[in-house]
Coordinates of C-alpha atoms in Angstrom, one line a residue:
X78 CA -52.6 -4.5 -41.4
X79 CA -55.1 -2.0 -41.9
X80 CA -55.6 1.0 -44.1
X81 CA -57.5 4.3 -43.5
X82 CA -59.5 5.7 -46.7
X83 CA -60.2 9.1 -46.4
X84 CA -63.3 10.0 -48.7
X85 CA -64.1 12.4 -50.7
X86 CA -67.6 13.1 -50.7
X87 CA -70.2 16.3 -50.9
X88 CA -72.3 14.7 -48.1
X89 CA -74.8 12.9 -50.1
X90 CA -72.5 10.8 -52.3
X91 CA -69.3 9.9 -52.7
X92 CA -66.4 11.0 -55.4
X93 CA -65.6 8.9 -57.8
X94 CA -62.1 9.0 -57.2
X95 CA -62.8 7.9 -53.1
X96 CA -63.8 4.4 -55.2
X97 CA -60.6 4.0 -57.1
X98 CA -58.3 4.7 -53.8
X99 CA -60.3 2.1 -52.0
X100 CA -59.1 -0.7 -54.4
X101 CA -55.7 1.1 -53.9
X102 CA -56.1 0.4 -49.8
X103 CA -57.2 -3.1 -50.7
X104 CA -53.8 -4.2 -52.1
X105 CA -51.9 -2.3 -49.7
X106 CA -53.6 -4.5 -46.5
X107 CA -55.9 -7.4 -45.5
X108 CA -58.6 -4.6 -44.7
X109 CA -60.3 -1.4 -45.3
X110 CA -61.9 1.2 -43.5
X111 CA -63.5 4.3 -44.5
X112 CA -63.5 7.4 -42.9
X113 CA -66.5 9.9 -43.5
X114 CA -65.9 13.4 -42.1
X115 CA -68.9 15.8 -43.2
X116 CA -72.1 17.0 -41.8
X117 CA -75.8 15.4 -42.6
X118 CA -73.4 12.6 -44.3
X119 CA -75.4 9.6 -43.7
X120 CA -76.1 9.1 -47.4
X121 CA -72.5 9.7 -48.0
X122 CA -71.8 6.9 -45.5
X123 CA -74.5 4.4 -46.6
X124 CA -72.9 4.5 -50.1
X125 CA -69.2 3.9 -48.3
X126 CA -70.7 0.7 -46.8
X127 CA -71.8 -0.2 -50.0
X128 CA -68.4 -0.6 -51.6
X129 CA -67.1 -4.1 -51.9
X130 CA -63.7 -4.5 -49.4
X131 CA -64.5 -2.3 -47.1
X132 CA -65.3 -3.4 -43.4
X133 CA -66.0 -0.8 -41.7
X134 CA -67.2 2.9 -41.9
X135 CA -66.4 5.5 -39.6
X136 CA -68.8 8.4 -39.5
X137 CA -67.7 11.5 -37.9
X138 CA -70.3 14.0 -38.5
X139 CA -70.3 17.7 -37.3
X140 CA -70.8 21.2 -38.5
X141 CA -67.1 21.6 -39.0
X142 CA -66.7 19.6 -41.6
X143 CA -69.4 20.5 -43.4
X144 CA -67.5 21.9 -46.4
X145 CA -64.5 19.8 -46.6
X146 CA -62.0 22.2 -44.8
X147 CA -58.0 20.3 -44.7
X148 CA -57.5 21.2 -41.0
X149 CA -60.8 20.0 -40.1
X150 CA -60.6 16.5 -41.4
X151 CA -56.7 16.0 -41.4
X152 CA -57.4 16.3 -37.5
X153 CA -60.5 14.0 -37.7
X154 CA -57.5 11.3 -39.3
X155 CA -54.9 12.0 -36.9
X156 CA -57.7 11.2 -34.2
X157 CA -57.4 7.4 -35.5
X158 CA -54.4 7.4 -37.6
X159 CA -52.5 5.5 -34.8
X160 CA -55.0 2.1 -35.7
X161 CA -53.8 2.0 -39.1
X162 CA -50.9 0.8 -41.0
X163 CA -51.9 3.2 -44.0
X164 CA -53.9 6.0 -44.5
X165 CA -55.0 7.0 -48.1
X166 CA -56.6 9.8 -50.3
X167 CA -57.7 10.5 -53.5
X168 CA -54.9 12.6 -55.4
X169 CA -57.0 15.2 -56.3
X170 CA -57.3 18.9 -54.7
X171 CA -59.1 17.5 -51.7
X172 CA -56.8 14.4 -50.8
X173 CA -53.3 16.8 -51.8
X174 CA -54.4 19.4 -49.2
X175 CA -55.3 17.2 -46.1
X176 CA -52.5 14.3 -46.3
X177 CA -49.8 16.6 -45.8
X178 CA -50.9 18.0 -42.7
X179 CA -51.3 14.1 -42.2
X180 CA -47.8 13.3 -43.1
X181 CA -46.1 16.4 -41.1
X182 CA -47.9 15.7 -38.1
X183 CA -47.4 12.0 -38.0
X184 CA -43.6 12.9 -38.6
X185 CA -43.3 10.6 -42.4
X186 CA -42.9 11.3 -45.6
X187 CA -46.1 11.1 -47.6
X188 CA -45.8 9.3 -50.7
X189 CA -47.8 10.9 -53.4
X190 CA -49.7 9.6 -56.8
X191 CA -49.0 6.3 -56.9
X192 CA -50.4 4.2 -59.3
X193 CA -49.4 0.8 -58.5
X194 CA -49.0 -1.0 -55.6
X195 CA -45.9 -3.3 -55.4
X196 CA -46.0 -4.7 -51.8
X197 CA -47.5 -2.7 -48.6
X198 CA -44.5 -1.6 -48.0
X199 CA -43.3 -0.2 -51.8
X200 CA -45.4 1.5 -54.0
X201 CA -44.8 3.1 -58.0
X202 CA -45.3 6.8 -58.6
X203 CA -44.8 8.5 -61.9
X204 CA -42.1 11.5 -61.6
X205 CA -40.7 13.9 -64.9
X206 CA -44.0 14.1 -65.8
X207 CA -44.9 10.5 -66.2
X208 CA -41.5 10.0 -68.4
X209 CA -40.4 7.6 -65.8
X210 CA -41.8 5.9 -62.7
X211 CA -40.1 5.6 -59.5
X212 CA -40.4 2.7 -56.8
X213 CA -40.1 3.6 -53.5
X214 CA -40.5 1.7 -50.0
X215 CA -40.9 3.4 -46.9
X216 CA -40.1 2.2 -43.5
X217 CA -43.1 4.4 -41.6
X218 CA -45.1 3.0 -39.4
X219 CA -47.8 4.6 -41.0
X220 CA -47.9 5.1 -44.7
X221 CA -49.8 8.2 -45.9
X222 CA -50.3 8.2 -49.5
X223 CA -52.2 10.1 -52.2
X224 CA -53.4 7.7 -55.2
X225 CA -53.7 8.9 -58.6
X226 CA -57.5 7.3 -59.7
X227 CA -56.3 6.7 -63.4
X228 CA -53.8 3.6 -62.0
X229 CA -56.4 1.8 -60.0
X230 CA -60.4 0.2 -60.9
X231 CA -62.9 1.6 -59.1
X232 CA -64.2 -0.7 -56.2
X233 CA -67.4 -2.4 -56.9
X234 CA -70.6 -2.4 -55.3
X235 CA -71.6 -5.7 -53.4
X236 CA -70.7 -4.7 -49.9
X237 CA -72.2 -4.7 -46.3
X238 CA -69.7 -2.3 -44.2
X239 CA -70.3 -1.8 -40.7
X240 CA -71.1 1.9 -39.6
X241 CA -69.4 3.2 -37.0
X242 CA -70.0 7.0 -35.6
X243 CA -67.5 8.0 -33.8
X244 CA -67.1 11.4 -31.5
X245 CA -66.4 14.6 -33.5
X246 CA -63.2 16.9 -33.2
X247 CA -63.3 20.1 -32.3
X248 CA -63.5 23.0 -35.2
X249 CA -59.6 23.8 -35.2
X250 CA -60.4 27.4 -35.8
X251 CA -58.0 28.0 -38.1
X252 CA -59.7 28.6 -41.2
X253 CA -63.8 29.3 -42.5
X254 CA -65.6 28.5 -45.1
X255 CA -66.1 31.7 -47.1
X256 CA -67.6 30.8 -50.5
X257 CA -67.7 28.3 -53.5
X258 CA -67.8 29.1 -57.3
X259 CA -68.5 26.1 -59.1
X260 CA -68.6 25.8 -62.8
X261 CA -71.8 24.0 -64.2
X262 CA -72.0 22.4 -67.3
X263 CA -74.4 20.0 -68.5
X264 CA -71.6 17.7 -69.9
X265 CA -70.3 14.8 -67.5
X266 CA -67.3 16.1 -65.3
X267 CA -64.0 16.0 -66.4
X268 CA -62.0 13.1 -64.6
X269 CA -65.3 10.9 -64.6
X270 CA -66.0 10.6 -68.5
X271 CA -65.9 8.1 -70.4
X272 CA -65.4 10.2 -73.2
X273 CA -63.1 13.5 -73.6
X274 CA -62.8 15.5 -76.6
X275 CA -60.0 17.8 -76.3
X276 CA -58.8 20.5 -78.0
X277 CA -55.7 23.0 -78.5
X278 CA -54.2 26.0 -79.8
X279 CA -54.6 24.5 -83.1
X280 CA -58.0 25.6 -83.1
X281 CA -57.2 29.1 -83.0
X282 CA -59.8 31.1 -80.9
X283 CA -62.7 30.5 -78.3
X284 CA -65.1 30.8 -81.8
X285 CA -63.5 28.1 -83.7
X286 CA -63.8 26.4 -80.2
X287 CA -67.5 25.3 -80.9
X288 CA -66.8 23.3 -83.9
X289 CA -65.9 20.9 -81.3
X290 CA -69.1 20.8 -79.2
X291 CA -71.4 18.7 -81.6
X292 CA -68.8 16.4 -81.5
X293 CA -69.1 16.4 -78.2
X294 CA -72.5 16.1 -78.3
X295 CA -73.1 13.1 -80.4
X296 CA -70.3 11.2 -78.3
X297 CA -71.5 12.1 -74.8
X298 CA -68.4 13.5 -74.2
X299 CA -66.5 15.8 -71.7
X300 CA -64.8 18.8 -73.3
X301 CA -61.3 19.4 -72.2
X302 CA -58.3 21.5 -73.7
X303 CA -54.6 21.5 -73.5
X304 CA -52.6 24.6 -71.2
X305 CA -51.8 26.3 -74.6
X306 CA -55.4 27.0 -75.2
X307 CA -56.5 27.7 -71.6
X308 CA -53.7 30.1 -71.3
X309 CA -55.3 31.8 -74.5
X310 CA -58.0 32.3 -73.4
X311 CA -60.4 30.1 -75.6
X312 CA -61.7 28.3 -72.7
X313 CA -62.1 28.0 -68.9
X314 CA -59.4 26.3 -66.5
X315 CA -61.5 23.7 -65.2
X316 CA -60.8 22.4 -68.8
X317 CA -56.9 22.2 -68.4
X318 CA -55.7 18.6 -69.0
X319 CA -52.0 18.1 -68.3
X320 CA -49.8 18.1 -65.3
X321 CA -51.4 21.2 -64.1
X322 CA -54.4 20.1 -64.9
X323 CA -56.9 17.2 -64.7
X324 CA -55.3 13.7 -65.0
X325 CA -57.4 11.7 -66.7
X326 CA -58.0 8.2 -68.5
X327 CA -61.3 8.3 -70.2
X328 CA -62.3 5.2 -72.4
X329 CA -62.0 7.2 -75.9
X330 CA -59.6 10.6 -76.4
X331 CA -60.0 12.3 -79.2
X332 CA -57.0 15.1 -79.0
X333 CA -57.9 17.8 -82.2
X334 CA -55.0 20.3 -82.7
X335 CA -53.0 19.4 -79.7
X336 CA -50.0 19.1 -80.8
X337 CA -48.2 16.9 -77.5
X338 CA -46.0 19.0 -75.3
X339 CA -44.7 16.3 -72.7
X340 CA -47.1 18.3 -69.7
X341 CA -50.3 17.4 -71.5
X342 CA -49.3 13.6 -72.2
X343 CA -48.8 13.2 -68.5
X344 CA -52.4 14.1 -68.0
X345 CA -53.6 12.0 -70.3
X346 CA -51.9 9.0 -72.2
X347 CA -53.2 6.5 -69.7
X348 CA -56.7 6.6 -71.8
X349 CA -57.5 3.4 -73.3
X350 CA -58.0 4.4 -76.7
X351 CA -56.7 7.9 -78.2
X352 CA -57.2 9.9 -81.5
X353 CA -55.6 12.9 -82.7
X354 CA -56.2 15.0 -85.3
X355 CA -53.3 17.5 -86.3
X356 CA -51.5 19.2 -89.6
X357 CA -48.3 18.0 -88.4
X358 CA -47.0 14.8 -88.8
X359 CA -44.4 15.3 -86.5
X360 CA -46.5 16.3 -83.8
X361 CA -45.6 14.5 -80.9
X362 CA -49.2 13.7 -79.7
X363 CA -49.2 10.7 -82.8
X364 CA -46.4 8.9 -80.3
X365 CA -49.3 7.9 -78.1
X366 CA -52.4 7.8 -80.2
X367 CA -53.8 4.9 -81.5
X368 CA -55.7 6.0 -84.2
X369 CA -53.5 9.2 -86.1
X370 CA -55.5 11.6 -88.7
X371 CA -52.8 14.0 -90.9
X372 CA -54.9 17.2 -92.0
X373 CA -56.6 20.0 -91.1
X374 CA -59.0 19.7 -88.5
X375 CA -62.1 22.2 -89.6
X376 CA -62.1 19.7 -92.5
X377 CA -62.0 16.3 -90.5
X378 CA -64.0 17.5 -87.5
X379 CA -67.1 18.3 -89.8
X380 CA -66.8 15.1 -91.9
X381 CA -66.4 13.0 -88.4
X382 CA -69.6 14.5 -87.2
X383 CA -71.0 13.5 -90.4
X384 CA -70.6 10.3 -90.6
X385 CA -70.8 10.1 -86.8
X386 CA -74.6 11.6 -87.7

């Protein structure tokens, strides 16, 4: 058996997440192949190679993938799928809207955010919003699965991958690249910190919002917020952390005036240490914290930074 990784890279290096899916592929068979669709991807490639598990790499490099359009690369995978016993992505925007074109055109079901691999044949997904996880087994030929990074390590480096280019499909011509608004931010990104500080509509307005950014600051922290306050308006989207948002699973959470609504738990209660801060003692985020604080938070943020200073 053999399993198809498709990466998720921006040409010169690779996405985190592309690491974490690879140890996915590595339970799931007895070896691992990556595929690199992009354009002026060699670095993006050489760091594939690196990754320990993986035997080969399969470059495919052409102007047509140069932005990371679905119908582009999904047919780049379907060129090969037929070698593999599974074919993989990263469960994030990018792996959710190639592998079902995948899936359909292969004629299986795609099985989508696992987060454990049972045998290579049955796999665990969370579903109700991570209330409950499911096991299912498919009888494909091929497997096509998304994997959700928080339930796997990322691979290590320590490899020596073959690279192997391979010929280019055509541009499908059904979609163009028109433009890309990215949000910049000198903080680390979201779903790769180490540290998050989060806050909610506790904190009342996108003012009060920056009594959370020296604590940010002194922790080296991401800044992320619950769907009540991005639907506010206090801060941006790219902040959302929940089941609509980010999924994530930092080492330290720090959750301040968020009170727990079942949606924002599913983004986030696989972190491996979590704080909250809220008024209310009933709030439903204390049901998986680790470390609880009962009081107002403009008083316990400012003496945390204190003593943090």
């Amino acid at each position: 058996m053999t399993a198809l990784v498709i990466a998720e890279h921006d040409n010169a290096s690779l996405k985190a997440s592309t690491l974490n899916t690879v140890t996915a592929a590595a339970q799931c068979s007895n070896e691992v192949h990556v595929l690199i669709a992009g354009h002026g991807c060699d670095a993006a490639a050489a760091a594939a190679a690196k990754i320990a598990g993986v035997a080969k790499v399969i470059v495919a490099d052409g102007a047509q993938f140069a932005d990371g359009l679905a119908e582009n690369v999904a047919e780049q995978a379907l060129a090969i799928a037929s070698s593999y016993t599974h074919v993989l992505a990263p469960a994030t925007a990018y792996g959710k809207n190639i592998l079902p074109r995948v899936a359909a055109r292969l004629d299986v079901g795609q099985i989508s955010e696992i987060t454990k691999v049972d045998s290579p044949d049955t796999f665990e997904r969370p579903i109700y919003a991570g209330n409950a996880i499911a096991t299912v087994q498919s009888t494909d030929a091929i497997k096509v699965i998304t994997v959700r990074a928080t339930g796997f390590d990322a691979a290590a480096d320590g490899g020596s991958a073959a690279i192997e280019k391979i010929a280019a499909v055509a541009d499908s011509g059904k979609s163009s690249f028109v433009s890309r608004e990215l949000a910049k931010s000198d903080r680390p990104e979201l779903t790769a910190a180490k540290v998050i500080v989060s806050g909610g509509r506790g904190i009342g307005s996108a003012e009060n919002f920056k009594i959370l950014e020296p604590l940010a600051d002194k922790l080296g922290a991401a800044m992320g917020a619950s769907r009540a306050a991005v639907d506010a308006g206090y801060v941006p989207n790219d902040w959302q952390v929940g089941q609509t948002g980010k999924i994530v699973a930092p080492q330290l959470y720090i959750a301040v005036g968020i009170s727990g609504a079942i949606q924002h738990l599913a983004g986030m209660k696989d972190s491996k240490t979590i704080v909250a801060i809220n008024k209310d003692p009933e709030a439903p985020i204390f049901s998986v914290a680790d470390y609880g604080l009962v009081g107002d938070l403009f008083e316990a943020v400012p003496a945390l930074i204190k003593e943090l200073s």
